[in-house]
Short mmCIF file of C-alpha atoms in Angstrom, two decimals:
data_model
loop_
_atom_site.label_atom_id
_atom_site.label_comp_id
_atom_site.label_asym_id
_atom_site.label_seq_id
_atom_site.Cartn_x
_atom_site.Cartn_y
_atom_site.Cartn_z
CA MET A 1 71.45 -29.37 65.65
CA PRO A 2 67.96 -30.96 65.56
CA GLN A 3 65.18 -29.07 63.85
CA PRO A 4 62.39 -27.79 66.13
CA THR A 5 59.20 -29.79 66.04
CA LEU A 6 56.20 -28.28 64.29
CA PRO A 7 53.64 -26.84 66.72
CA LEU A 8 50.31 -28.66 66.87
CA PRO A 9 47.14 -26.56 66.51
CA ALA A 10 45.28 -26.30 69.81
CA SER A 11 42.47 -24.37 71.49
CA THR A 12 41.93 -23.48 75.13
CA VAL A 13 38.93 -22.04 76.99
CA VAL A 14 39.22 -19.68 79.95
CA LEU A 15 35.88 -20.24 81.67
CA VAL A 16 34.80 -17.40 83.97
CA ARG A 17 31.99 -16.64 86.41
CA PRO A 18 31.15 -13.78 88.82
CA ASN A 19 31.90 -14.16 92.51
CA ASP A 20 29.99 -12.82 95.52
CA ASN A 21 32.14 -9.69 95.81
CA GLY A 22 31.56 -8.27 92.34
CA GLY A 23 34.77 -9.79 91.03
CA PHE A 24 35.24 -12.94 88.98
CA GLU A 25 36.80 -16.39 89.12
CA ILE A 26 38.45 -18.60 86.54
CA PHE A 27 38.02 -22.36 86.17
CA MET A 28 41.28 -24.32 86.18
CA ASN A 29 42.21 -28.00 85.96
CA ARG A 30 45.19 -29.89 87.33
CA ARG A 31 46.47 -32.50 84.94
CA PRO A 32 47.17 -36.03 86.28
CA GLU A 33 50.72 -36.79 87.34
CA LYS A 34 50.98 -39.64 84.83
CA MET A 35 50.16 -37.58 81.73
CA ASP A 36 52.76 -37.52 78.94
CA THR A 37 52.72 -33.71 78.70
CA TYR A 38 52.36 -31.06 81.38
CA ALA A 39 51.86 -33.63 84.17
CA GLY A 40 50.63 -32.04 87.40
CA ILE A 41 50.35 -28.61 85.79
CA HIS A 42 47.36 -26.31 86.30
CA VAL A 43 45.77 -25.44 82.97
CA PHE A 44 42.57 -24.24 81.36
CA PRO A 45 40.38 -26.80 79.54
CA GLY A 46 41.75 -27.35 76.06
CA GLY A 47 43.53 -29.59 73.63
CA ARG A 48 44.43 -30.29 70.02
CA VAL A 49 42.35 -29.17 67.07
CA GLU A 50 41.27 -32.32 65.24
CA PRO A 51 40.43 -32.67 61.51
CA ALA A 52 36.81 -33.46 62.41
CA ASP A 53 36.50 -30.02 64.04
CA SER A 54 36.45 -28.41 60.60
CA SER A 55 34.67 -31.15 58.64
CA ALA A 56 31.77 -30.27 56.36
CA ALA A 57 29.37 -32.11 58.67
CA MET A 58 30.61 -30.12 61.66
CA LEU A 59 30.45 -26.77 59.91
CA GLU A 60 26.78 -27.41 59.10
CA LEU A 61 26.13 -27.64 62.84
CA THR A 62 27.76 -24.39 63.99
CA GLN A 63 26.22 -20.99 64.59
CA GLY A 64 27.37 -17.61 65.83
CA ILE A 65 30.39 -17.08 63.59
CA THR A 66 31.14 -17.84 59.95
CA PRO A 67 34.38 -19.32 58.62
CA ALA A 68 35.23 -15.96 57.02
CA GLU A 69 34.68 -14.13 60.31
CA ALA A 70 36.80 -16.68 62.14
CA GLN A 71 39.59 -16.21 59.62
CA GLN A 72 39.46 -12.44 60.06
CA LYS A 73 39.70 -12.73 63.84
CA LEU A 74 42.69 -15.09 63.63
CA GLY A 75 44.56 -12.79 61.27
CA GLY A 76 44.07 -14.54 57.93
CA GLU A 77 46.95 -16.99 58.30
CA LEU A 78 44.80 -20.13 57.93
CA GLU A 79 42.02 -21.21 55.62
CA PRO A 80 38.52 -20.18 56.81
CA GLU A 81 37.43 -23.74 57.62
CA ARG A 82 40.57 -24.41 59.67
CA CYS A 83 40.01 -21.15 61.53
CA ILE A 84 36.49 -22.02 62.62
CA GLY A 85 37.83 -25.44 63.58
CA HIS A 86 39.70 -23.68 66.40
CA TRP A 87 36.37 -22.41 67.78
CA VAL A 88 34.82 -25.87 67.49
CA ALA A 89 37.81 -27.49 69.19
CA ALA A 90 37.50 -25.03 72.07
CA ALA A 91 33.83 -25.93 72.59
CA ARG A 92 34.52 -29.65 72.21
CA GLU A 93 37.43 -29.68 74.66
CA LEU A 94 35.42 -27.69 77.21
CA PHE A 95 32.69 -30.31 77.01
CA GLU A 96 35.07 -33.28 77.08
CA GLU A 97 37.18 -32.09 80.01
CA ALA A 98 34.72 -30.06 82.08
CA GLY A 99 31.29 -31.29 80.98
CA VAL A 100 30.25 -27.71 80.13
CA PHE A 101 28.40 -27.46 76.82
CA LEU A 102 27.95 -24.46 74.52
CA PHE A 103 25.13 -25.95 72.47
CA ALA A 104 21.77 -24.61 71.30
CA PRO A 105 18.63 -26.34 69.92
CA GLN A 106 18.34 -26.39 66.15
CA ASP A 107 14.69 -25.32 66.25
CA GLY A 108 15.45 -22.40 68.57
CA THR A 109 13.82 -23.75 71.72
CA LEU A 110 13.47 -26.77 73.96
CA SER A 111 10.48 -27.94 75.95
CA ASP A 112 10.83 -27.87 79.73
CA ALA A 113 11.15 -31.67 79.80
CA ALA A 114 13.77 -31.72 77.04
CA ARG A 115 15.77 -28.95 78.72
CA GLN A 116 15.78 -30.84 82.01
CA ASN A 117 16.82 -34.11 80.39
CA LEU A 118 19.48 -32.65 78.07
CA PRO A 119 22.35 -32.36 80.62
CA GLN A 120 22.06 -36.02 81.57
CA ARG A 121 21.82 -37.19 77.95
CA LEU A 122 24.91 -35.18 77.06
CA ALA A 123 26.75 -36.47 80.12
CA ASP A 124 26.02 -40.02 78.97
CA ARG A 125 27.48 -39.23 75.53
CA ARG A 126 30.51 -37.28 76.78
CA ALA A 127 32.52 -40.44 77.51
CA ASP A 128 31.87 -41.71 73.96
CA LEU A 129 33.15 -38.42 72.58
CA GLN A 130 36.17 -38.46 74.89
CA ARG A 131 37.33 -41.90 73.74
CA GLY A 132 36.61 -41.22 70.06
CA ALA A 133 33.63 -43.56 69.66
CA ILE A 134 31.68 -40.65 68.13
CA ASP A 135 32.62 -37.17 66.96
CA LEU A 136 30.98 -33.92 67.97
CA ALA A 137 29.04 -33.58 64.71
CA ALA A 138 27.40 -36.98 65.23
CA LEU A 139 26.51 -36.11 68.82
CA LEU A 140 24.96 -32.78 67.84
CA ALA A 141 23.05 -34.27 64.93
CA ALA A 142 21.58 -37.00 67.15
CA GLU A 143 20.46 -34.42 69.73
CA ARG A 144 19.34 -31.86 67.13
CA LEU A 145 21.71 -29.23 68.50
CA TYR A 146 24.01 -26.56 67.13
CA CYS A 147 27.43 -25.69 68.51
CA ASN A 148 26.96 -22.09 69.64
CA LEU A 149 30.32 -20.48 68.87
CA ARG A 150 29.02 -17.02 69.71
CA ARG A 151 29.78 -17.70 73.36
CA LEU A 152 33.52 -18.02 72.70
CA ASN A 153 35.54 -14.79 72.66
CA TYR A 154 38.94 -15.10 70.99
CA PHE A 155 41.56 -13.01 72.78
CA PHE A 156 45.01 -14.63 73.00
CA HIS A 157 47.53 -16.54 70.86
CA ARG A 158 50.71 -18.30 71.90
CA VAL A 159 53.15 -20.70 70.20
CA THR A 160 55.36 -22.95 72.35
CA PRO A 161 59.05 -21.93 72.00
CA GLU A 162 61.23 -24.00 69.69
CA HIS A 163 63.31 -25.64 72.44
CA TYR A 164 60.31 -27.64 73.73
CA ALA A 165 60.00 -31.24 72.50
CA VAL A 166 56.20 -30.94 72.21
CA ARG A 167 54.91 -27.66 70.85
CA PHE A 168 51.45 -26.15 70.45
CA ASP A 169 50.07 -23.28 68.40
CA THR A 170 47.27 -22.35 70.79
CA ARG A 171 44.31 -20.01 70.48
CA PHE A 172 42.77 -18.92 73.78
CA TYR A 173 39.07 -18.13 74.19
CA LEU A 174 37.11 -16.54 77.01
CA ALA A 175 33.62 -17.83 77.87
CA ALA A 176 31.16 -17.18 80.69
CA LEU A 177 29.88 -20.24 82.54
CA PRO A 178 26.38 -20.93 81.15
CA GLU A 179 23.53 -20.66 83.61
CA GLU A 180 22.44 -23.86 85.33
CA GLN A 181 25.68 -25.66 84.48
CA THR A 182 28.37 -26.91 86.86
CA PRO A 183 31.79 -28.08 85.63
CA LEU A 184 33.06 -31.53 86.56
CA ASP A 185 35.33 -31.83 89.59
CA SER A 186 37.50 -34.31 87.67
CA SER A 187 37.46 -36.27 84.42
CA GLU A 188 39.59 -38.58 82.28
CA GLU A 189 42.32 -35.94 81.80
CA VAL A 190 41.73 -33.92 84.97
CA SER A 191 42.83 -34.85 88.49
CA GLU A 192 40.96 -32.01 90.13
CA SER A 193 39.50 -28.64 89.29
CA LEU A 194 38.86 -25.38 91.10
CA TRP A 195 37.54 -21.85 90.73
CA ILE A 196 40.12 -19.21 91.57
CA SER A 197 40.70 -15.50 90.96
CA PRO A 198 43.54 -14.57 88.59
CA SER A 199 45.38 -12.74 91.39
CA ASP A 200 45.15 -15.72 93.75
CA ALA A 201 46.40 -18.10 91.06
CA LEU A 202 49.35 -15.82 90.32
CA GLU A 203 50.17 -15.51 94.02
CA ARG A 204 50.09 -19.29 94.47
CA SER A 205 52.27 -19.73 91.40
CA GLN A 206 54.96 -17.50 92.88
CA SER A 207 55.08 -19.72 95.97
CA GLY A 208 55.78 -22.76 93.79
CA ALA A 209 52.69 -24.62 95.02
CA PHE A 210 50.60 -23.98 91.91
CA PRO A 211 52.66 -24.92 88.83
CA MET A 212 51.60 -23.36 85.52
CA MET A 213 53.06 -22.89 82.07
CA PRO A 214 54.15 -19.39 80.93
CA PRO A 215 51.17 -18.86 78.55
CA THR A 216 48.74 -19.62 81.40
CA ILE A 217 50.49 -17.08 83.59
CA ALA A 218 50.36 -14.53 80.77
CA VAL A 219 46.61 -15.04 80.39
CA LEU A 220 46.05 -14.62 84.12
CA ARG A 221 48.08 -11.43 84.16
CA SER A 222 46.14 -9.98 81.25
CA LEU A 223 42.81 -10.75 82.93
CA SER A 224 43.86 -9.60 86.40
CA ILE A 225 43.85 -5.97 85.23
CA HIS A 226 40.04 -6.11 85.12
CA SER A 227 38.89 -5.16 88.59
CA SER A 228 35.35 -6.51 88.47
CA TRP A 229 32.91 -8.78 86.65
CA ASN A 230 31.33 -5.73 85.05
CA ALA A 231 34.71 -4.49 83.84
CA LEU A 232 35.50 -7.90 82.38
CA GLY A 233 32.10 -7.95 80.66
CA LYS A 234 32.74 -4.56 79.10
CA ALA A 235 36.15 -5.64 77.82
CA PHE A 236 34.84 -8.91 76.37
CA ARG A 237 31.52 -9.97 74.93
CA LEU A 238 30.34 -12.40 77.60
CA GLY A 239 27.02 -14.23 77.68
#
């Protein structure tokens, strides 16, 4: 009997925003049909945790949570630097797949001109990051930015069952959509994206027209118990 494959460390971001009725919506992506894993499946932005996510250079450019705090939140199973690497990977994957950035200026503020120009500069660099031409630490250093990990709220952990050929040890994070940002409609690893309420996504899944993996369904069920944006905000530190 073959031994199960080791799960790969991964991070996923559940991006949320309020809707017009006092409720909230979740941002989801549909993976391209030609992807090697989870083709055509609806997912949250996310991916593998890379060694560079916990490098010394990267850790110098994070704020909002320390490695020791990250280790405490994840249960103490991993080294502190590897723990905070999960937070960094979540922010990086959100930027790579959706174009949404959780960054802050190193000097605490940006001029009006710099703030207006920043989204376009980062959009120009996103493709380089996506294809591995630069890493996140180099991008942040060049733009004099920190990765603001305070905006990521850890709340869920799942490991792919042993009978799957490709397995992931995934940490899920909740984050509110930053003001004045709009996620990409599609990207290199995304066929299309949409905003949808947890209840609507679950209803579509039951009809078979909205395929999702079991951990995604579990996340949606856990969030659907919150009846409003205010209730979600009270349950999680959003902002």
